[in-house]
Tab-separated table of C-alpha atoms and ligand atoms in Angstrom:
chain	number	residue	atom	x	y	z
A	466	UNK	CA	66.947	37.076	-24.027
A	467	UNK	CA	63.878	35.595	-22.402
A	468	UNK	CA	60.643	35.148	-24.314
A	469	UNK	CA	57.608	34.111	-22.284
A	470	UNK	CA	54.241	33.095	-23.706
A	471	UNK	CA	51.254	33.817	-21.471
A	472	UNK	CA	48.396	31.674	-22.720
A	473	UNK	CA	45.878	33.258	-20.321
A	474	UNK	CA	42.640	31.197	-20.309
A	475	UNK	CA	43.414	29.393	-23.576
A	476	UNK	CA	44.483	25.803	-24.325
A	477	UNK	CA	43.406	22.861	-22.206
A	478	UNK	CA	45.774	19.864	-22.012
A	479	UNK	CA	44.879	18.513	-25.473
A	480	UNK	CA	45.464	21.815	-27.260
A	481	UNK	CA	48.611	22.375	-25.234
A	482	UNK	CA	50.023	19.065	-26.454
A	483	UNK	CA	49.174	19.917	-30.064
A	484	UNK	CA	50.943	23.263	-29.667
A	485	UNK	CA	54.130	21.671	-28.354
A	486	UNK	CA	54.100	19.054	-31.141
A	487	UNK	CA	54.118	21.909	-33.675
A	488	UNK	CA	56.464	24.340	-31.889
A	489	UNK	CA	60.054	24.522	-33.030
A	490	UNK	CA	62.214	26.673	-30.740
A	491	UNK	CA	65.319	28.393	-32.055
A	492	UNK	CA	68.573	28.025	-30.139
A	493	UNK	CA	70.047	30.866	-28.119
A	494	UNK	CA	66.882	32.154	-26.463
A	495	UNK	CA	65.251	31.168	-23.163
A	496	UNK	CA	61.609	30.319	-23.750
A	497	UNK	CA	59.010	30.092	-20.979
A	498	UNK	CA	55.384	28.973	-21.334
A	499	UNK	CA	52.598	29.991	-18.951
A	500	UNK	CA	49.641	27.693	-19.614
A	501	UNK	CA	46.451	27.564	-17.514
A	502	UNK	CA	46.737	25.435	-14.353
A	503	UNK	CA	44.946	22.438	-15.861
A	504	UNK	CA	47.530	22.213	-18.657
A	505	UNK	CA	50.626	22.553	-16.482
A	506	UNK	CA	51.226	18.808	-16.125
A	507	UNK	CA	50.992	18.219	-19.883
A	508	UNK	CA	53.331	21.150	-20.492
A	509	UNK	CA	55.869	20.029	-17.875
A	510	UNK	CA	55.934	16.595	-19.536
A	511	UNK	CA	57.453	18.180	-22.665
A	512	UNK	CA	60.605	19.109	-20.730
A	513	UNK	CA	60.157	22.802	-21.518
A	514	UNK	CA	60.367	25.631	-18.981
A	515	UNK	CA	56.890	26.113	-17.567
A	516	UNK	CA	55.538	28.875	-15.325
A	517	UNK	CA	52.064	29.096	-13.760
A	518	UNK	CA	49.996	32.262	-14.275
A	519	UNK	CA	49.784	33.021	-10.551
A	520	UNK	CA	50.783	31.588	-7.158
A	521	UNK	CA	49.563	32.039	-3.583
A	522	UNK	CA	51.778	33.240	-0.720
A	523	UNK	CA	50.885	30.505	1.761
A	524	UNK	CA	52.045	26.895	1.363
A	525	UNK	CA	48.607	25.451	2.289
A	526	UNK	CA	45.383	26.757	3.765
A	527	UNK	CA	41.745	27.613	3.286
A	528	UNK	CA	42.184	29.622	0.076
A	529	UNK	CA	39.627	28.271	-2.366
A	530	UNK	CA	40.780	28.508	-5.954
A	531	UNK	CA	44.429	29.224	-5.150
A	532	UNK	CA	47.590	27.147	-5.736
A	533	UNK	CA	50.811	27.332	-3.714
A	534	UNK	CA	54.450	27.483	-4.759
A	535	UNK	CA	55.085	24.123	-3.099
A	536	UNK	CA	52.306	22.526	-5.153
A	537	UNK	CA	53.718	23.983	-8.347
A	538	UNK	CA	57.174	22.702	-7.481
A	539	UNK	CA	55.809	19.211	-6.850
A	540	UNK	CA	54.386	19.292	-10.365
A	541	UNK	CA	57.744	20.282	-11.861
A	542	UNK	CA	56.720	23.863	-12.650
A	543	UNK	CA	59.695	26.276	-12.752
A	544	UNK	CA	58.065	29.544	-11.774
A	545	UNK	CA	55.030	31.805	-11.884
A	546	UNK	CA	53.755	35.097	-13.224
A	547	UNK	CA	52.465	37.483	-10.592
A	548	UNK	CA	50.622	40.777	-10.820
A	549	UNK	CA	49.388	40.527	-14.392
A	550	UNK	CA	47.190	43.544	-15.121
A	551	UNK	CA	44.225	41.243	-15.765
A	552	UNK	CA	44.666	39.926	-12.206
A	553	UNK	CA	45.014	43.457	-10.863
A	554	UNK	CA	42.080	44.913	-12.815
A	555	UNK	CA	39.589	42.029	-12.920
A	556	UNK	CA	40.396	40.085	-9.750
A	557	UNK	CA	41.344	42.788	-7.278
A	558	UNK	CA	45.042	42.025	-6.843
A	559	UNK	CA	46.939	44.757	-5.053
A	560	UNK	CA	50.593	45.810	-4.954
A	561	UNK	CA	50.746	44.245	-1.501
A	562	UNK	CA	49.419	40.807	-2.386
A	563	UNK	CA	51.376	40.759	-5.652
A	564	UNK	CA	54.543	41.404	-3.637
A	565	UNK	CA	53.625	38.657	-1.167
A	566	UNK	CA	53.034	36.217	-4.019
A	567	UNK	CA	56.407	37.082	-5.535
A	568	UNK	CA	58.294	36.721	-2.260
A	569	UNK	CA	56.706	33.369	-1.398
A	570	UNK	CA	57.409	31.946	-4.840
A	571	UNK	CA	61.035	33.094	-4.812
A	572	UNK	CA	61.571	31.752	-1.284
A	573	UNK	CA	60.145	28.415	-2.397
A	574	UNK	CA	62.692	28.253	-5.211
A	575	UNK	CA	60.488	29.259	-8.127
A	576	UNK	CA	61.310	31.882	-10.730
A	577	UNK	CA	58.973	34.897	-10.891
A	578	UNK	CA	57.927	37.205	-13.705
A	579	UNK	CA	56.253	40.149	-11.976
A	580	UNK	CA	54.112	42.388	-14.180
A	581	UNK	CA	53.824	46.148	-13.826
A	582	UNK	CA	52.390	48.845	-16.078
A	583	UNK	CA	50.214	51.921	-16.279
A	584	UNK	CA	46.708	52.357	-17.667
A	585	UNK	CA	45.981	54.760	-20.531
A	586	UNK	CA	44.436	57.226	-18.093
A	587	UNK	CA	47.540	57.136	-15.924
A	588	UNK	CA	49.815	57.652	-18.929
A	589	UNK	CA	47.727	60.530	-20.244
A	590	UNK	CA	47.718	62.264	-16.883
A	591	UNK	CA	51.505	62.041	-16.702
A	592	UNK	CA	51.552	59.451	-13.917
A	593	UNK	CA	53.365	56.586	-15.657
A	594	UNK	CA	56.530	56.877	-13.573
A	595	UNK	CA	54.607	57.339	-10.338
A	596	UNK	CA	52.605	54.158	-10.983
A	597	UNK	CA	55.679	52.174	-12.006
A	598	UNK	CA	57.581	53.378	-8.962
A	599	UNK	CA	54.844	52.279	-6.554
A	600	UNK	CA	54.467	48.875	-8.253
A	601	UNK	CA	58.191	48.158	-8.574
A	602	UNK	CA	59.068	49.364	-5.084
A	603	UNK	CA	56.509	47.007	-3.535
A	604	UNK	CA	58.230	44.146	-5.362
A	605	UNK	CA	61.694	45.406	-4.485
A	606	UNK	CA	60.753	45.702	-0.822
A	607	UNK	CA	59.415	42.147	-0.731
A	608	UNK	CA	61.972	40.433	-2.926
A	609	UNK	CA	64.998	42.698	-3.341
A	610	UNK	CA	67.237	41.985	-6.309
A	611	UNK	CA	66.534	38.274	-6.150
A	612	UNK	CA	68.341	36.494	-8.976
A	613	UNK	CA	65.185	34.661	-10.078
A	614	UNK	CA	63.009	37.780	-10.238
A	615	UNK	CA	62.235	39.255	-13.650
A	616	UNK	CA	59.996	42.289	-14.217
A	617	UNK	CA	57.597	42.537	-17.150
A	618	UNK	CA	56.596	46.038	-18.235
A	619	UNK	CA	53.136	45.685	-19.726
A	620	UNK	CA	51.385	49.005	-20.367
A	621	UNK	CA	47.720	48.134	-19.846
A	622	UNK	CA	46.666	50.147	-22.905
A	623	UNK	CA	48.842	47.924	-25.123
A	624	UNK	CA	47.524	44.549	-23.932
A	625	UNK	CA	45.330	42.779	-26.462
A	626	UNK	CA	44.617	46.073	-28.220
A	627	UNK	CA	47.008	45.853	-31.145
A	628	UNK	CA	48.529	49.128	-29.856
A	629	UNK	CA	52.161	48.561	-29.036
A	630	UNK	CA	54.315	50.950	-27.068
A	631	UNK	CA	56.792	52.555	-29.427
A	632	UNK	CA	60.341	51.266	-29.006
A	633	UNK	CA	61.184	54.668	-27.453
A	634	UNK	CA	58.311	54.450	-24.948
A	635	UNK	CA	59.329	50.908	-24.006
A	636	UNK	CA	62.988	51.877	-23.677
A	637	UNK	CA	62.160	54.855	-21.432
A	638	UNK	CA	59.928	52.799	-19.126
A	639	UNK	CA	62.427	49.931	-18.954
A	640	UNK	CA	65.305	52.256	-18.114
A	641	UNK	CA	63.178	53.862	-15.389
A	642	UNK	CA	62.297	50.452	-13.909
A	643	UNK	CA	65.913	49.357	-14.106
A	644	UNK	CA	66.875	52.435	-12.096
A	645	UNK	CA	64.541	51.271	-9.323
A	646	UNK	CA	65.420	47.576	-9.331
A	647	UNK	CA	68.374	46.012	-11.089
A	648	UNK	CA	66.654	43.029	-12.691
A	649	UNK	CA	65.896	42.107	-16.327
A	650	UNK	CA	62.780	43.757	-17.785
A	651	UNK	CA	60.585	42.094	-20.408
A	652	UNK	CA	58.219	44.118	-22.612
A	653	UNK	CA	54.609	42.956	-23.037
A	654	UNK	CA	51.662	44.340	-24.965
A	655	UNK	CA	50.753	43.370	-28.534
A	656	UNK	CA	54.167	41.871	-29.323
A	657	UNK	CA	53.954	40.254	-32.765
A	658	UNK	CA	56.438	38.741	-35.208
A	659	UNK	CA	56.300	42.055	-37.136
A	660	UNK	CA	57.306	44.318	-34.233
A	661	UNK	CA	59.386	41.980	-32.042
A	662	UNK	CA	62.809	42.679	-33.530
A	663	UNK	CA	62.546	46.459	-33.158
A	664	UNK	CA	61.292	46.282	-29.562
A	665	UNK	CA	63.881	43.681	-28.588
A	666	UNK	CA	66.705	45.738	-30.095
A	667	UNK	CA	66.227	48.460	-27.436
A	668	UNK	CA	69.116	48.394	-24.967
A	669	UNK	CA	66.961	48.037	-21.833
A	670	UNK	CA	64.542	45.475	-23.288
A	671	UNK	CA	65.648	42.048	-22.065
A	672	UNK	CA	62.904	39.974	-23.645
A	673	UNK	CA	59.157	39.826	-24.156
A	674	UNK	CA	55.996	38.601	-22.479
A	675	UNK	CA	53.659	37.634	-25.295
A	676	UNK	CA	49.911	37.014	-25.066
A	677	UNK	CA	47.870	36.494	-28.234
A	678	UNK	CA	50.810	35.814	-30.545
A	679	UNK	CA	52.072	33.032	-28.241
A	680	UNK	CA	49.015	30.899	-28.959
A	681	UNK	CA	50.125	30.034	-32.473
A	682	UNK	CA	53.284	27.901	-32.692
A	683	UNK	CA	54.528	29.583	-35.869
A	684	UNK	CA	54.061	33.174	-34.722
A	685	UNK	CA	55.554	32.425	-31.307
A	686	UNK	CA	58.539	30.711	-32.941
A	687	UNK	CA	58.994	33.770	-35.191
A	688	UNK	CA	59.131	36.040	-32.111
A	689	UNK	CA	61.641	33.670	-30.491
A	690	UNK	CA	63.764	33.812	-33.673
A	691	UNK	CA	63.689	37.625	-33.576
A	692	UNK	CA	64.987	37.412	-30.007
A	693	UNK	CA	67.722	34.974	-30.892
A	694	UNK	CA	69.171	37.436	-33.406
A	695	UNK	CA	68.809	40.667	-31.379
B	127	LIG	P1	48.983	40.544	-25.893
B	127	LIG	O1	50.311	40.112	-26.422
B	127	LIG	O2	47.847	39.686	-26.370
B	127	LIG	O3	48.750	42.007	-26.040
B	127	LIG	O4	49.021	40.260	-24.301
B	127	LIG	C1	50.092	40.718	-23.572
B	127	LIG	C2	50.011	40.114	-22.230
B	127	LIG	O5	49.140	40.430	-21.445
B	127	LIG	C3	51.012	39.092	-21.876
B	127	LIG	O6	50.964	38.803	-20.511
């Protein structure tokens, strides 16, 4: 089981250090933290597994605001998220550039958690599998079944809304993704200590990508404990 905490634009270096002082990880579960760029160095210094929230596909260049895989490696970062729906929806990321980011990071020796998922409108119009297929196949084409690639299924309608996919909805989407690309699939979208065990008990759910509930050391530890027993 892999449990990843995506802190989004929360916790500068000081708050990150306070979090790690208070966080007590259970044994038997792989835990990854994705702090904002400015807190990566402080997080790496704890010895924990740290991923960035994005990564560019070129090693260097005139790309204001971007950070490369080589730079992350120099800092001791282990991997990166790519294709989070907030990046896709608010910052114009496409299936093509998400795939390029994933491939570059994997080739540079980083791990990658690549996010996919449908919007509410797409689900309601019956297009969930079509959307997942397009997103996953772009990743599969760029990266194949790379051993350091993990997929995160994050239905957009469940992110930060308190609405979680039912365990059956998550299981169906994960099994579909798994049929397209044989890599582990994490579930993300309003995962909380109260619903983690049931989601993680689904056969095709290999872990979780947690947003809001990863910001509090006690609630994140509770989710990690649920994973360690499922
Ligand atoms: P929430 O857990 O806050 O819904 O966020 C999920 C997410 O986007 C993790 O990447």
